[in-house]
């Protein structure tokens, strides 16, 4: 079993829909949780960064962490075609190395 | 800030040839990471440096791979000799610290034929 599990998709939704992207993890010691967005033929870019449990909102994006369930989510409201990308979750291990999810490919249909 | 700069963007080479990938990190970032990304294996950490010193190279697949960071503004990843299975996108990333997010370059798409 991988330390971080993420459904690779693709996930296809109509423009304007609320998108929910998720990761599960096995190591209860993880404290920091990140979401990266990767456009085709580009490097990943940091989108959201949260610490411990709770919610963090930034514009149309909300990151949610449930440490009791070892489950993190990224919500995108009012999704746009420009949100079409691969979304990767990542979290530092005890050696501060990022453990990456496989990435979920998101397609927003106009 | 120009971000993390990688060169070349694309490289096509014949099996057995030497390949050198280059990276300029963001000024002030103490950490530099080399990653490889493929469809099958996703993002794999190859090696990372802290203050120009290699800290962990356990992800380097074979002795054919080597990386250097002669100063704070430049790093290279070399493959010698290259093989078709090395074909992938190689990313360089830098960070202020291991608990901070990483800034990635645009990557080098390597094809070994």
Short mmCIF file of C-alpha atoms in Angstrom, two decimals:
data_model
loop_
_atom_site.label_atom_id
_atom_site.label_comp_id
_atom_site.label_asym_id
_atom_site.label_seq_id
_atom_site.Cartn_x
_atom_site.Cartn_y
_atom_site.Cartn_z
CA UNK A 1 0.00 0.00 0.00
CA UNK A 2 1.29 3.43 -0.93
CA UNK A 3 1.66 6.03 1.79
CA UNK A 4 -0.50 8.44 -0.16
CA UNK A 5 -3.37 7.27 -2.36
CA UNK A 6 -5.01 9.43 -4.99
CA UNK A 7 -7.43 8.45 -7.74
CA UNK A 8 -5.76 9.26 -11.08
CA UNK A 9 -9.09 9.98 -12.80
CA UNK A 10 -9.74 11.51 -15.20
CA UNK A 11 -12.51 13.45 -13.52
CA UNK A 12 -14.70 15.29 -16.02
CA UNK A 13 -17.24 17.89 -14.84
CA UNK A 14 -19.20 20.71 -16.51
CA UNK A 15 -18.12 24.32 -16.14
CA UNK A 16 -19.49 25.92 -12.99
CA UNK A 17 -19.67 22.68 -11.01
CA UNK A 18 -18.11 22.18 -7.60
CA UNK A 19 -15.14 19.85 -7.82
CA UNK A 20 -13.93 17.61 -5.02
CA UNK A 21 -10.47 16.10 -5.19
CA UNK A 22 -9.25 13.76 -2.49
CA UNK A 23 -6.26 11.93 -1.05
CA UNK A 24 -5.90 9.39 1.70
CA UNK A 25 -2.73 8.72 3.62
CA UNK A 26 -1.51 6.07 6.00
CA UNK A 27 1.05 7.86 8.21
CA UNK A 28 -0.65 9.56 11.14
CA UNK A 29 2.52 11.60 11.76
CA UNK A 30 1.95 13.75 8.67
CA UNK A 31 1.32 17.34 9.78
CA UNK A 32 1.60 19.47 6.64
CA UNK A 33 -0.53 18.98 3.57
CA UNK A 34 -0.06 20.53 0.15
CA UNK A 35 -1.93 20.66 -3.10
CA UNK A 36 -0.10 21.26 -6.35
CA UNK A 37 -1.57 21.97 -9.76
CA UNK A 38 0.22 20.83 -12.90
CA UNK A 39 -0.73 22.00 -16.35
CA UNK A 40 0.27 19.94 -19.35
CA UNK A 41 3.98 20.30 -20.17
CA UNK A 42 4.57 22.44 -17.09
CA UNK A 43 6.03 21.84 -13.64
CA UNK A 44 3.78 21.47 -10.59
CA UNK A 45 2.89 24.73 -8.84
CA UNK A 46 1.93 25.06 -5.19
CA UNK A 47 -1.76 25.81 -4.86
CA UNK A 48 -2.63 25.34 -1.19
CA UNK A 49 -0.68 24.59 1.99
CA UNK A 50 -2.35 23.59 5.26
CA UNK A 51 -1.18 22.52 8.65
CA UNK A 52 -2.99 19.95 10.78
CA UNK A 53 -6.77 19.59 10.66
CA UNK A 54 -9.33 22.10 9.49
CA UNK A 55 -10.17 24.17 6.46
CA UNK A 56 -8.29 26.80 4.51
CA UNK A 57 -9.88 28.94 1.85
CA UNK A 58 -8.25 30.89 -0.96
CA UNK A 59 -10.64 32.37 -3.50
CA UNK A 60 -12.49 29.54 -5.24
CA UNK A 61 -10.29 26.92 -3.59
CA UNK A 62 -10.80 25.27 -0.19
CA UNK A 63 -8.42 22.73 1.32
CA UNK A 64 -9.78 20.48 4.02
CA UNK A 65 -7.88 18.12 6.31
CA UNK A 66 -9.42 15.39 8.45
CA UNK A 67 -6.57 13.84 10.39
CA UNK A 68 -8.84 11.42 12.24
CA UNK A 69 -9.74 9.82 8.92
CA UNK A 70 -6.37 10.49 7.29
CA UNK A 71 -8.22 12.18 4.46
CA UNK A 72 -7.60 15.47 2.69
CA UNK A 73 -9.72 17.25 0.11
CA UNK A 74 -9.47 20.14 -2.30
CA UNK A 75 -12.70 21.81 -3.35
CA UNK A 76 -12.98 24.07 -6.38
CA UNK A 77 -16.09 26.26 -6.61
CA UNK A 78 -17.44 27.67 -9.86
CA UNK A 79 -15.00 25.55 -11.83
CA UNK A 80 -13.58 27.04 -15.03
CA UNK A 81 -12.04 25.42 -18.13
CA UNK A 82 -8.75 26.99 -17.02
CA UNK A 83 -8.87 24.75 -13.94
CA UNK A 84 -8.32 21.73 -16.19
CA UNK A 85 -5.04 20.27 -14.99
CA UNK A 86 -3.61 17.48 -12.87
CA UNK A 87 -3.89 18.05 -9.13
CA UNK A 88 -1.36 16.38 -6.85
CA UNK A 89 -1.44 16.13 -3.11
CA UNK A 90 1.84 15.99 -1.20
CA UNK A 91 2.93 15.83 2.41
CA UNK A 92 6.36 15.92 4.10
CA UNK A 93 7.46 12.80 5.93
CA UNK A 94 9.59 12.71 9.09
CA UNK A 95 12.67 13.43 6.98
CA UNK A 96 10.83 16.39 5.48
CA UNK A 97 10.74 14.76 2.08
CA UNK A 98 7.54 15.21 0.11
CA UNK A 99 5.46 12.07 -0.38
CA UNK A 100 3.37 12.57 -3.50
CA UNK A 101 0.01 11.29 -4.60
CA UNK A 102 -0.27 10.01 -8.17
CA UNK A 103 -2.26 13.08 -9.23
CA UNK A 104 -5.87 13.39 -10.43
CA UNK A 105 -6.46 14.64 -13.94
CA UNK A 106 -9.34 17.13 -13.93
CA UNK A 107 -11.23 18.14 -17.07
CA UNK A 108 -13.71 21.04 -16.96
CA UNK A 109 -16.04 20.94 -19.95
CA UNK A 110 -17.25 24.34 -21.29
CA UNK B 1 11.94 36.73 -10.07
CA UNK B 2 12.30 34.48 -13.12
CA UNK B 3 11.56 31.35 -11.12
CA UNK B 4 13.47 28.09 -11.47
CA UNK B 5 15.10 27.94 -14.88
CA UNK B 6 15.86 24.65 -16.59
CA UNK B 7 17.63 23.94 -19.85
CA UNK B 8 17.21 22.51 -22.34
CA UNK B 9 13.41 22.24 -22.58
CA UNK B 10 13.67 19.25 -24.87
CA UNK B 11 16.48 16.82 -25.49
CA UNK B 12 16.54 13.97 -27.96
CA UNK B 13 19.62 11.82 -27.88
CA UNK B 14 20.82 8.42 -28.98
CA UNK B 15 21.33 5.57 -26.58
CA UNK B 16 24.82 5.62 -25.12
CA UNK B 17 25.28 9.36 -25.37
CA UNK B 18 25.93 11.63 -22.42
CA UNK B 19 23.13 13.97 -21.41
CA UNK B 20 23.48 17.02 -19.17
CA UNK B 21 20.48 18.81 -17.73
CA UNK B 22 20.86 22.23 -16.14
CA UNK B 23 19.04 24.13 -13.43
CA UNK B 24 19.18 27.62 -11.96
CA UNK B 25 17.26 27.78 -8.66
CA UNK B 26 15.55 30.82 -7.20
CA UNK B 27 17.99 33.13 -5.46
CA UNK B 28 17.87 32.66 -1.69
CA UNK B 29 16.47 29.14 -1.82
CA UNK B 30 18.72 26.81 0.15
CA UNK B 31 17.28 23.55 -1.13
CA UNK B 32 17.42 22.15 -4.63
CA UNK B 33 15.66 18.99 -5.77
CA UNK B 34 15.89 16.88 -8.93
CA UNK B 35 12.77 14.89 -9.82
CA UNK B 36 11.86 12.56 -12.64
CA UNK B 37 8.26 12.20 -13.82
CA UNK B 38 6.81 9.38 -15.90
CA UNK B 39 3.26 8.19 -16.49
CA UNK B 40 4.01 4.86 -14.86
CA UNK B 41 5.86 6.01 -11.76
CA UNK B 42 4.71 9.59 -11.24
CA UNK B 43 7.10 12.01 -9.54
CA UNK B 44 10.27 10.43 -8.18
CA UNK B 45 12.83 12.31 -6.11
CA UNK B 46 16.30 11.60 -7.47
CA UNK B 47 18.52 13.75 -5.26
CA UNK B 48 18.40 16.91 -3.20
CA UNK B 49 20.95 19.47 -2.05
CA UNK B 50 21.04 21.76 0.95
CA UNK B 51 23.39 24.73 0.69
CA UNK B 52 25.05 23.10 -2.34
CA UNK B 53 25.77 19.85 -0.47
CA UNK B 54 24.10 16.60 -1.62
CA UNK B 55 21.98 15.31 1.26
CA UNK B 56 20.12 12.33 -0.11
CA UNK B 57 20.87 10.63 -3.41
CA UNK B 58 19.08 7.38 -2.63
CA UNK B 59 16.65 8.02 -5.49
CA UNK B 60 19.36 8.10 -8.14
CA UNK B 61 18.56 4.96 -10.11
CA UNK B 62 22.05 3.89 -11.11
CA UNK B 63 25.67 4.96 -11.23
CA UNK B 64 24.95 6.27 -14.69
CA UNK B 65 23.27 9.23 -12.98
CA UNK B 66 25.24 11.96 -11.24
CA UNK B 67 24.39 15.43 -9.98
CA UNK B 68 26.46 18.40 -8.93
CA UNK B 69 25.83 21.80 -7.44
CA UNK B 70 29.05 23.80 -7.74
CA UNK B 71 27.44 26.98 -6.40
CA UNK B 72 24.15 28.32 -5.09
CA UNK B 73 22.90 29.34 -8.51
CA UNK B 74 23.59 26.28 -10.65
CA UNK B 75 23.11 22.54 -10.68
CA UNK B 76 23.51 19.79 -13.25
CA UNK B 77 22.12 16.30 -13.63
CA UNK B 78 24.17 14.06 -15.90
CA UNK B 79 23.31 10.70 -17.40
CA UNK B 80 26.17 8.75 -18.93
CA UNK B 81 25.55 6.56 -20.84
CA UNK B 82 21.89 7.25 -21.53
CA UNK B 83 19.37 4.46 -22.15
CA UNK B 84 15.84 4.48 -23.63
CA UNK B 85 14.34 3.78 -20.19
CA UNK B 86 15.71 7.13 -19.01
CA UNK B 87 13.16 8.87 -21.21
CA UNK B 88 11.06 11.05 -18.91
CA UNK B 89 10.49 14.64 -17.86
CA UNK B 90 13.13 15.81 -15.42
CA UNK B 91 12.20 18.61 -13.05
CA UNK B 92 14.34 20.80 -10.88
CA UNK B 93 12.73 22.47 -7.86
CA UNK B 94 13.98 24.79 -5.17
CA UNK B 95 12.72 25.78 -1.73
CA UNK B 96 13.53 28.00 1.23
CA UNK B 97 13.22 25.02 3.53
CA UNK B 98 11.95 21.48 3.61
CA UNK B 99 8.67 22.49 5.27
CA UNK B 100 7.93 25.08 2.62
CA UNK B 101 6.40 24.47 -0.75
CA UNK B 102 8.66 23.81 -3.67
CA UNK B 103 8.94 25.95 -6.81
CA UNK B 104 9.39 23.80 -9.88
CA UNK B 105 10.97 24.62 -13.19
CA UNK B 106 9.24 23.84 -16.47
CA UNK B 107 11.17 20.61 -16.85
CA UNK B 108 13.37 18.98 -19.47
CA UNK B 109 11.65 16.41 -21.66
CA UNK B 110 14.29 13.78 -22.40
CA UNK B 111 13.86 11.23 -25.16
CA UNK B 112 16.53 8.58 -25.62
CA UNK B 113 16.23 6.66 -28.87
#
